[in-house]
PDB file of C-alpha atoms and ligand atoms in Angstrom:
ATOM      1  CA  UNK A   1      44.244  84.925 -32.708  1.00 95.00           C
ATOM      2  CA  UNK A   2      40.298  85.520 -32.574  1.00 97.00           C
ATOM      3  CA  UNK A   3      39.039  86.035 -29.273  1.00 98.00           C
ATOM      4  CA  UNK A   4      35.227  86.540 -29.046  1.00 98.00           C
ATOM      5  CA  UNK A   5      32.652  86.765 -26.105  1.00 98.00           C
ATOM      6  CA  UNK A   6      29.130  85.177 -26.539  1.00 98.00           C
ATOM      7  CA  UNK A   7      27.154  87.148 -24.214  1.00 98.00           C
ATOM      8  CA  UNK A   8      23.764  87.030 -23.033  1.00 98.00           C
ATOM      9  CA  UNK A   9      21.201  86.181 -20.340  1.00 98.00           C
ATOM     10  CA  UNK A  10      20.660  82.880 -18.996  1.00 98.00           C
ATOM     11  CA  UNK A  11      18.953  80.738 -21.445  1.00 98.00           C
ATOM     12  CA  UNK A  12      20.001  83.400 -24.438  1.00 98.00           C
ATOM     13  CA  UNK A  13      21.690  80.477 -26.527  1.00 98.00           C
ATOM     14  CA  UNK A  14      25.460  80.989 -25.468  1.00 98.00           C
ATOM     15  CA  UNK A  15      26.082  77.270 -24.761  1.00 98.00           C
ATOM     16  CA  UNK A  16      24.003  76.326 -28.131  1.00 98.00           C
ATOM     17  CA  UNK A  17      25.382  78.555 -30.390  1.00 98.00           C
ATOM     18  CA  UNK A  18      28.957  77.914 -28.875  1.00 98.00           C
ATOM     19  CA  UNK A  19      29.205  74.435 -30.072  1.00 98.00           C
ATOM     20  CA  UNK A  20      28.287  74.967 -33.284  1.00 98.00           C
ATOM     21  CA  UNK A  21      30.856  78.211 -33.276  1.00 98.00           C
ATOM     22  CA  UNK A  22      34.002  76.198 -32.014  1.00 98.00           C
ATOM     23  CA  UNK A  23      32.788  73.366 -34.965  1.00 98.00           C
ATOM     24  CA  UNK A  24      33.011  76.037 -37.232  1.00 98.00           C
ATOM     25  CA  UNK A  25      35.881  78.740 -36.653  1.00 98.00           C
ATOM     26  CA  UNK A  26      38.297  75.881 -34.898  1.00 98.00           C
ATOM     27  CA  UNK A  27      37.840  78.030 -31.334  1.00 98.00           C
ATOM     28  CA  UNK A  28      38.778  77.219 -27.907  1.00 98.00           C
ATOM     29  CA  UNK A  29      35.375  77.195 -25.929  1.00 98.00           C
ATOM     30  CA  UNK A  30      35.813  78.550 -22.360  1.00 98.00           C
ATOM     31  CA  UNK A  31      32.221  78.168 -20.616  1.00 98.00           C
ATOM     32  CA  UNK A  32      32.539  79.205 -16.704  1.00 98.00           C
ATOM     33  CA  UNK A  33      29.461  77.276 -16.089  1.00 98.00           C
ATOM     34  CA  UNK A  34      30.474  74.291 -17.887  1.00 97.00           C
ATOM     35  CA  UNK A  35      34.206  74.081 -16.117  1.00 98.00           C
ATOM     36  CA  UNK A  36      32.705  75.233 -12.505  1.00 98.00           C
ATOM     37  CA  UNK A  37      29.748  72.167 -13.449  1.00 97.00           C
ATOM     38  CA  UNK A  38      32.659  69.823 -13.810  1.00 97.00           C
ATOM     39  CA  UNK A  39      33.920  70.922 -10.531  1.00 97.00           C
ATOM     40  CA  UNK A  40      30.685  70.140  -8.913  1.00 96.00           C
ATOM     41  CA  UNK A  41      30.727  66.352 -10.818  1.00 96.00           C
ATOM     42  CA  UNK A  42      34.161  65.570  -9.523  1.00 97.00           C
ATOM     43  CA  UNK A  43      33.130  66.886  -5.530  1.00 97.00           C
ATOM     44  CA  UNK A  44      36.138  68.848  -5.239  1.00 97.00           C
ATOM     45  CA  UNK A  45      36.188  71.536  -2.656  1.00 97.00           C
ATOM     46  CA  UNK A  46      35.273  74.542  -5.004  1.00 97.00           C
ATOM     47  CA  UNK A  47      32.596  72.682  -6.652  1.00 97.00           C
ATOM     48  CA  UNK A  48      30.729  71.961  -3.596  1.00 97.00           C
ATOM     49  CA  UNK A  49      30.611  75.689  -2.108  1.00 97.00           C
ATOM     50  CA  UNK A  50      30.042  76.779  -5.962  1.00 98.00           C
ATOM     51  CA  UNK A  51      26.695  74.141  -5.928  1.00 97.00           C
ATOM     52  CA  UNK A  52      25.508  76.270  -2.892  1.00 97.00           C
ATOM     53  CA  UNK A  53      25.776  79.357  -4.933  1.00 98.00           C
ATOM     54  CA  UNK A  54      24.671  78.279  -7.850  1.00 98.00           C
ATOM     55  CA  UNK A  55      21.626  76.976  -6.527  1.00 96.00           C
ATOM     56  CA  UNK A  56      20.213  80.027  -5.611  1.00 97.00           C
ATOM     57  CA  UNK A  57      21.071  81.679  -8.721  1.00 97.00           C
ATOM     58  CA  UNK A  58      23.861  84.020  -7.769  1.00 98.00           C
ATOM     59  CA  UNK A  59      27.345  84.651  -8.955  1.00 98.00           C
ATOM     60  CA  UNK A  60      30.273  82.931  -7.586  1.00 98.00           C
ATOM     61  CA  UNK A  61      33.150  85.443  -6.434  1.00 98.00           C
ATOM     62  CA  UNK A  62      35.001  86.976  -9.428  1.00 98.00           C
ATOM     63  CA  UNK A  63      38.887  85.680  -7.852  1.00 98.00           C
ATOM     64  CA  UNK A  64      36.994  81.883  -8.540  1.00 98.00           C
ATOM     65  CA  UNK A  65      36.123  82.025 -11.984  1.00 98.00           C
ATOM     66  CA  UNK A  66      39.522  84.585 -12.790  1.00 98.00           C
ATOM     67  CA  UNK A  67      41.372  81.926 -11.595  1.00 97.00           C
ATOM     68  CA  UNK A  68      39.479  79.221 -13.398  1.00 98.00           C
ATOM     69  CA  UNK A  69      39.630  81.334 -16.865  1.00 98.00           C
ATOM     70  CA  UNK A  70      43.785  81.981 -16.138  1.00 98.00           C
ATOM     71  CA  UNK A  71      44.589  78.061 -15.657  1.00 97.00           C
ATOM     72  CA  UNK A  72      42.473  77.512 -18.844  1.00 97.00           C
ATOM     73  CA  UNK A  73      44.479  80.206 -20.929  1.00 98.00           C
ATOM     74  CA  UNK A  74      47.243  78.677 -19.560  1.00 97.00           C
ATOM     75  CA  UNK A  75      46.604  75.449 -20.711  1.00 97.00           C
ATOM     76  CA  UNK A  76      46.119  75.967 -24.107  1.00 97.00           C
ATOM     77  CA  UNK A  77      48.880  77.791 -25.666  1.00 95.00           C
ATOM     78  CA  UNK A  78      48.437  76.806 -28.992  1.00 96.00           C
ATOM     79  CA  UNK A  79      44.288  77.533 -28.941  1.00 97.00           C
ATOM     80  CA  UNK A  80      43.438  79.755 -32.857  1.00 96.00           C
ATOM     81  CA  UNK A  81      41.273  81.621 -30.418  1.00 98.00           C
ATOM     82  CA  UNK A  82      39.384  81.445 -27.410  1.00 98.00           C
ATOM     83  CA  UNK A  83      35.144  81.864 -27.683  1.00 98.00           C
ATOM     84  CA  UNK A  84      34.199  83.056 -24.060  1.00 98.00           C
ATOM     85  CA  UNK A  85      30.516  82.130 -23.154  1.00 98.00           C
ATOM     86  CA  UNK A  86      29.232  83.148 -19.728  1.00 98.00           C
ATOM     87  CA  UNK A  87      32.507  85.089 -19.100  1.00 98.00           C
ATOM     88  CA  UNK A  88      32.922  87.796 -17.829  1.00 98.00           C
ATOM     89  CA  UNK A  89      30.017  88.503 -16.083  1.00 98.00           C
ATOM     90  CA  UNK A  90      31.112  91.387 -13.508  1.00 98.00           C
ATOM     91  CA  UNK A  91      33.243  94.312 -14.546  1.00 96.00           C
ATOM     92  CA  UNK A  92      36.198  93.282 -12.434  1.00 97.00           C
ATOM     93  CA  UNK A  93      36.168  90.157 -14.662  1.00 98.00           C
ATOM     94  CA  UNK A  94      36.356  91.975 -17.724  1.00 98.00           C
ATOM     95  CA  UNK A  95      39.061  94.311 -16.364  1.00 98.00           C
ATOM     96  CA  UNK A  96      40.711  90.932 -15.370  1.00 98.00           C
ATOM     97  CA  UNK A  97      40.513  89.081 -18.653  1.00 98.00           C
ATOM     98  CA  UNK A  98      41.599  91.822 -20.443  1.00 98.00           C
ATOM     99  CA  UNK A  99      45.019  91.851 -18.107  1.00 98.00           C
ATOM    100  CA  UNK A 100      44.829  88.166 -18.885  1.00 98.00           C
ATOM    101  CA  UNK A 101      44.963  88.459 -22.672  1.00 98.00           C
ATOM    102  CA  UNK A 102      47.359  91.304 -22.616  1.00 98.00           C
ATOM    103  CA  UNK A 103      49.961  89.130 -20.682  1.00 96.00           C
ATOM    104  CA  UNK A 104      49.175  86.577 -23.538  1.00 95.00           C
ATOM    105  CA  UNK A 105      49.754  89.587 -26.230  1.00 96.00           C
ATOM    106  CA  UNK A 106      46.112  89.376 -27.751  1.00 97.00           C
ATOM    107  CA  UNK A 107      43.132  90.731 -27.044  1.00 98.00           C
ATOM    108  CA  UNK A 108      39.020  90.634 -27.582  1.00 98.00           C
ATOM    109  CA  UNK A 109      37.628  91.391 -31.054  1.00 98.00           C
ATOM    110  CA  UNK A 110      34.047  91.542 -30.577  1.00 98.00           C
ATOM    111  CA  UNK A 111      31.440  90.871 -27.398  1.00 98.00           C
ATOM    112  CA  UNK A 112      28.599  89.686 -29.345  1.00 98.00           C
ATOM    113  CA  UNK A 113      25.220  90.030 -26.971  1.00 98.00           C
ATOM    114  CA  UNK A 114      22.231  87.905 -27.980  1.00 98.00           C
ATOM    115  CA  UNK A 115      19.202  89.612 -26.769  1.00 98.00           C
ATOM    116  CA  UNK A 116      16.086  87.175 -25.751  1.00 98.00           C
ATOM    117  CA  UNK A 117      12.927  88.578 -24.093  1.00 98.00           C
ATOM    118  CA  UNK A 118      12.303  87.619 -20.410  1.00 97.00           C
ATOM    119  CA  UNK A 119       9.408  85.388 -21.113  1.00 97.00           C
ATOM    120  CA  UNK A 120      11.193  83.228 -24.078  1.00 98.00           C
ATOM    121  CA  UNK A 121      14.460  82.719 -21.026  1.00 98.00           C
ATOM    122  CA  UNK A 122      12.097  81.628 -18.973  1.00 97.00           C
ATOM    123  CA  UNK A 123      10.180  79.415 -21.241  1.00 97.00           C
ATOM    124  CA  UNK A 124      13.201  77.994 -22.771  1.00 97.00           C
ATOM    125  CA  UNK A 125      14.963  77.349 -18.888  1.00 97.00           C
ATOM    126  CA  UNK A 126      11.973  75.788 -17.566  1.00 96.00           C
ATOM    127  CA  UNK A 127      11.866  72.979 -20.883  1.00 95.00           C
ATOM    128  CA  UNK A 128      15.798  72.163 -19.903  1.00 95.00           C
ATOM    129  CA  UNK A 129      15.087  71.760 -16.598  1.00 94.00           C
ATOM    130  CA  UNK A 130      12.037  69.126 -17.042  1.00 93.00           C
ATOM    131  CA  UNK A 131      15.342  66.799 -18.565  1.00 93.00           C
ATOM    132  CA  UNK A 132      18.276  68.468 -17.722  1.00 88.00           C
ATOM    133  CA  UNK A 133      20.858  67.811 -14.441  1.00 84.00           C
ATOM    134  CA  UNK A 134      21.127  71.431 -14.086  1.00 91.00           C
ATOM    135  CA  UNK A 135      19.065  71.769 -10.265  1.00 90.00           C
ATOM    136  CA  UNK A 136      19.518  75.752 -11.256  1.00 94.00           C
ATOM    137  CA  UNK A 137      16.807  74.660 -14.387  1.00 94.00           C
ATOM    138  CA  UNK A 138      14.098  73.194 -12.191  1.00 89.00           C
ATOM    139  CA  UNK A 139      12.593  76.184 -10.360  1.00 92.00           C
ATOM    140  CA  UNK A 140      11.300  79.439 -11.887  1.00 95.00           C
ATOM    141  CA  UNK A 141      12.218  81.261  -8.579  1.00 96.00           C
ATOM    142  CA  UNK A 142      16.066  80.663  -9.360  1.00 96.00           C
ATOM    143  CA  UNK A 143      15.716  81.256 -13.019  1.00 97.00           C
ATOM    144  CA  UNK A 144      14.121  84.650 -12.544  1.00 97.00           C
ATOM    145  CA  UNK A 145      16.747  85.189  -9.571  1.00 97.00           C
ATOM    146  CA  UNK A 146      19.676  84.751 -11.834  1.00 98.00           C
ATOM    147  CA  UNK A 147      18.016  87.023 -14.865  1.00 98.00           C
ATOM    148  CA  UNK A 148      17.989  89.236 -12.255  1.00 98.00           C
ATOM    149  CA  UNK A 149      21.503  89.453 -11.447  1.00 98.00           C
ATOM    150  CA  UNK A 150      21.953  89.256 -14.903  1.00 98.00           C
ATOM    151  CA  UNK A 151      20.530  92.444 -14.908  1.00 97.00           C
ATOM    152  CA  UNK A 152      21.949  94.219 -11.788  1.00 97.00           C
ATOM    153  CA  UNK A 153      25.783  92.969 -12.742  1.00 97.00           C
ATOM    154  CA  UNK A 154      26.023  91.356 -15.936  1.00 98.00           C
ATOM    155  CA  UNK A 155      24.470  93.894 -18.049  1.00 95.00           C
ATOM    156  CA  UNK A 156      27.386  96.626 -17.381  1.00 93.00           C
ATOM    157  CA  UNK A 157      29.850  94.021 -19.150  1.00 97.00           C
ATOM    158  CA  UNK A 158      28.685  95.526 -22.346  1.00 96.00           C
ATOM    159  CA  UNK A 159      29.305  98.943 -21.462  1.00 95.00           C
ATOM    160  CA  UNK A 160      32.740  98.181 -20.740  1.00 97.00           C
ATOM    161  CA  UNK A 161      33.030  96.357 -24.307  1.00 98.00           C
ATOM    162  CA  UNK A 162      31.435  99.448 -25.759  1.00 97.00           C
ATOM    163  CA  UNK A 163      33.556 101.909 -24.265  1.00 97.00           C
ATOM    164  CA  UNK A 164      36.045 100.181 -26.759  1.00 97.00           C
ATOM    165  CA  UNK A 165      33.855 100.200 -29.612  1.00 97.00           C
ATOM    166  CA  UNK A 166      33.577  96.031 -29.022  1.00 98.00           C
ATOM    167  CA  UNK A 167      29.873  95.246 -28.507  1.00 98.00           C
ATOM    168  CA  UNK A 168      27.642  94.066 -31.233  1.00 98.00           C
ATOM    169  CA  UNK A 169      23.921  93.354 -29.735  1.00 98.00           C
ATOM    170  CA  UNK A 170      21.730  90.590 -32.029  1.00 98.00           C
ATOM    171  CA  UNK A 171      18.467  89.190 -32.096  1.00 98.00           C
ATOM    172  CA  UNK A 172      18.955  86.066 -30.217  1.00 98.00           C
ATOM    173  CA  UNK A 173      14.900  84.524 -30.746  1.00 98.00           C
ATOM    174  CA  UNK A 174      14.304  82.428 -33.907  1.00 98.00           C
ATOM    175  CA  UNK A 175      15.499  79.443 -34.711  1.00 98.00           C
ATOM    176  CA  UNK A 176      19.303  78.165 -33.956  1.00 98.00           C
ATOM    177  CA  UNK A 177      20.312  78.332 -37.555  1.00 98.00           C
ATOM    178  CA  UNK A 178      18.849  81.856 -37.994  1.00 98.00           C
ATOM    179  CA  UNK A 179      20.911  83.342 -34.938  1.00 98.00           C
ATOM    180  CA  UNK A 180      24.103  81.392 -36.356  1.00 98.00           C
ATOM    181  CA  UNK A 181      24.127  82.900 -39.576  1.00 98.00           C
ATOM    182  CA  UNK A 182      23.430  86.491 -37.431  1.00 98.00           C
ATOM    183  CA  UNK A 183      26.861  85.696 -35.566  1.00 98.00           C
ATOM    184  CA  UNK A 184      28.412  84.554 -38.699  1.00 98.00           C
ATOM    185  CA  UNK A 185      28.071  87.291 -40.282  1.00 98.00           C
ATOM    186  CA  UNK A 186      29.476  89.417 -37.599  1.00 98.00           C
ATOM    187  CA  UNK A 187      32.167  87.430 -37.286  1.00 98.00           C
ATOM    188  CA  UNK A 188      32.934  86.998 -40.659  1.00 98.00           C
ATOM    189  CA  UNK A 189      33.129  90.738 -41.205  1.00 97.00           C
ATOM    190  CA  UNK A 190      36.163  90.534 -38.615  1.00 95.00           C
ATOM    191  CA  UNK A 191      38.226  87.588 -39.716  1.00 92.00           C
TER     192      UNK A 191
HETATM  193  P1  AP5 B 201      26.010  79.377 -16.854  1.00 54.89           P
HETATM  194  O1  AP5 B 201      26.306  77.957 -17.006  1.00 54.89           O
HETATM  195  O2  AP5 B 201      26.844  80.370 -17.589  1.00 54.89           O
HETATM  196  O3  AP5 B 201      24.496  79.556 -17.179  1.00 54.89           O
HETATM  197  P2  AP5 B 201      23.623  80.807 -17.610  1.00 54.89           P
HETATM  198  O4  AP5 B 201      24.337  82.041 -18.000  1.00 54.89           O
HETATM  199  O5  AP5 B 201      22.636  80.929 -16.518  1.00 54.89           O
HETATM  200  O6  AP5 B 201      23.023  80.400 -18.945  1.00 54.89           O
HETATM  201  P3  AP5 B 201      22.647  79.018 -19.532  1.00 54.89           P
HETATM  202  O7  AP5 B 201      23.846  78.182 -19.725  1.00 54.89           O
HETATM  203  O8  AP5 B 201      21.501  78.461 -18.763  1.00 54.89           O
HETATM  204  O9  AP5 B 201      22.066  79.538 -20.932  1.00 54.89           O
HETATM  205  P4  AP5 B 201      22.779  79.747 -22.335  1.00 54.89           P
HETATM  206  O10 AP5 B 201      22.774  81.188 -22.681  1.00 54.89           O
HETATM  207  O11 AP5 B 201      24.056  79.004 -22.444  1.00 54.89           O
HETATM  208  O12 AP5 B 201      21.678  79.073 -23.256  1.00 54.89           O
HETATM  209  P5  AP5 B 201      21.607  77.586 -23.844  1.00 54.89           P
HETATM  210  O13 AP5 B 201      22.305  77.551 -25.156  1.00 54.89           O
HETATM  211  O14 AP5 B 201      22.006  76.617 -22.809  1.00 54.89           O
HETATM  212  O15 AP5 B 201      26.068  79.782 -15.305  1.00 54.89           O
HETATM  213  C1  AP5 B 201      25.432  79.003 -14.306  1.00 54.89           C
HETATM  214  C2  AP5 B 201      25.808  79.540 -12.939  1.00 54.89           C
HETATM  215  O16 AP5 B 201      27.229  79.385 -12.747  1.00 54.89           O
HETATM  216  C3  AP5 B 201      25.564  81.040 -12.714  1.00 54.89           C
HETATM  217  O17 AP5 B 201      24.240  81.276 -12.288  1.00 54.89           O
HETATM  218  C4  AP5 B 201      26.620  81.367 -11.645  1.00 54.89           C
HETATM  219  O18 AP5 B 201      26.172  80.926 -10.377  1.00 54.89           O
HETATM  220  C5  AP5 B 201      27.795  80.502 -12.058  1.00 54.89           C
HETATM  221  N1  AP5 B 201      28.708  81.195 -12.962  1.00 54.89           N
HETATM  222  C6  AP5 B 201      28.998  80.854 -14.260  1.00 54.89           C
HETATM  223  N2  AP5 B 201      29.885  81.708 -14.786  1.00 54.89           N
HETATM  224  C7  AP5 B 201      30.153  82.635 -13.836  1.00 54.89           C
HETATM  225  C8  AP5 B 201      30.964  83.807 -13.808  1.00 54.89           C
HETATM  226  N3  AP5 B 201      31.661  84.201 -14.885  1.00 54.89           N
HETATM  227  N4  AP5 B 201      31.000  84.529 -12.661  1.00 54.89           N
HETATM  228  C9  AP5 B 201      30.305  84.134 -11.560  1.00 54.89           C
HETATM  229  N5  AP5 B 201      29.495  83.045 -11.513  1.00 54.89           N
HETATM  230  C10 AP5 B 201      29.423  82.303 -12.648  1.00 54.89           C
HETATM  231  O19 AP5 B 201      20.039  77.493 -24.150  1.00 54.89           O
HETATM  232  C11 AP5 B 201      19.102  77.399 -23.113  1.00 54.89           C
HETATM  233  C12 AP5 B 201      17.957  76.464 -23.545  1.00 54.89           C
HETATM  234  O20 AP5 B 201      17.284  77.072 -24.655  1.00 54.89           O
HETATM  235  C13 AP5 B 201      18.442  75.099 -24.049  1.00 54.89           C
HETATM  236  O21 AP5 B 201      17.535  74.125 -23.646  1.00 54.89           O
HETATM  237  C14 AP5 B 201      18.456  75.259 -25.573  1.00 54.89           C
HETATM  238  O22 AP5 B 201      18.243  74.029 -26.237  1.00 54.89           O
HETATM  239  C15 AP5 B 201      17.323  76.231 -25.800  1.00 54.89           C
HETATM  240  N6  AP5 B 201      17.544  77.086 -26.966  1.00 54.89           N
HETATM  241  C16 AP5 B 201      18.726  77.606 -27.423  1.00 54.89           C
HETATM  242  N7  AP5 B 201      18.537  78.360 -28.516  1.00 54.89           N
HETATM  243  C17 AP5 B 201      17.197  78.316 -28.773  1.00 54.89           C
HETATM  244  C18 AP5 B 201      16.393  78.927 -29.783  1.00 54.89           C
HETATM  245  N8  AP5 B 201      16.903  79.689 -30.745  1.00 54.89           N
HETATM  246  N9  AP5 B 201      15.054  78.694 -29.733  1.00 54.89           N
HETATM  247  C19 AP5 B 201      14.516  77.911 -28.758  1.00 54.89           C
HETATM  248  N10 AP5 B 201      15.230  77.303 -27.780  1.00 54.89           N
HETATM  249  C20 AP5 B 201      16.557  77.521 -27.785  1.00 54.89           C
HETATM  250 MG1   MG B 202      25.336  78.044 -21.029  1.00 54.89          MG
END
């Protein structure tokens, strides 16, 4: 199995350069966002208290989106690989997934981090959110709020990852076929 984590602030190109990733290397793409987004079409109970969260552009509680990321490992026994984009985002979630994997007998081979000045996330959240459904798109005051806790929890995710010699950090500005062949080639090297 191949298990990578896209990581990156919000509007870093996870979600982009995940589809063209799974098209490519035949992995399973796991995108917290995307499943707890799915929760909030279908108005289930989690989905609405998530919306409140998300909407002010902080983290929903780690036992949520562990729970989420279990049933989904679960559910695909046969998956090549798994690519995890916007997971984990605390250090109790990557102390989780890795318990998670281990159970599964596999394990992470590379956390690659696209890095993206402040400015360009903003730029590039505020376009989405003049077409997008995402209400977390619309208002620079949430964007900057969740780069923000990108900063204050997220950002320790890659120490954990390089604590086990895991994290690769790449230049995630320039086009979306530049930054593809950048994770390519990291990938590639690992195959
Ligand atoms: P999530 O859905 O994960 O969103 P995010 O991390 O805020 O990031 P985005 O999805 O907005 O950005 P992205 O990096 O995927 O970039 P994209 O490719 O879309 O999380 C949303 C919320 O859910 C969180 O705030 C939290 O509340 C909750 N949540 C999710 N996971 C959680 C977890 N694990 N724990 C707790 N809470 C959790 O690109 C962005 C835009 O830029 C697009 O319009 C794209 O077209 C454009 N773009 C992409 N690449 C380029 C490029 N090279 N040049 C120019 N534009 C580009
Ligand atoms: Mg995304």
């Amino acid at each position: 199995m191949f298990n990578l984590i896209l990581f990156g602030p919000p509007g870093s190109g996870k979600g982009t350069q995940s589809e063209k990733l799974i098209a490519k290397y035949g992995l399973k793409h796991l995108s917290t966002g995307d499943l707890l987004r799915s929760e909030i079409a279908q108005q289930t109970a989690l989905g609405l208290e998530a919306k409140k969260i998300m909407d002010k552009g902080h983290l929903v509680p780690d036992e949520v989106v562990i729970g989420m990321i279990s049933s989904a490992l679960d559910a695909n026994p046969d998956a090549k690989g798994f690519l995890f984009d916007g997971f984990p985002r605390t250090a109790a979630q990557a102390e989780a997934l890795d318990k998670l994997l281990d159970l599964k007998k596999t394990s992470i081979n590379v956390m690659l981090a696209l890095e993206v000045s402040e400015e360009e996330l903003v730029k590039r959240l505020l376009k989405r959110g003049e077409t997008s459904s995402r209400s977390d798109d619309t208002n620079e005051a949430v964007i900057r709020q969740r780069i923000a806790v990108y900063h204050s929890k997220t950002a320790a995710v890659a120490d954990y990852y390089k604590g086990f010699d895991k994290a690769v950090y790449l230049k995630g500005e320039g086009t979306v076929e530049e930054i593809f062949g950048r994770i390519c080639g990291e990938v590639d090297s690992r195959l």
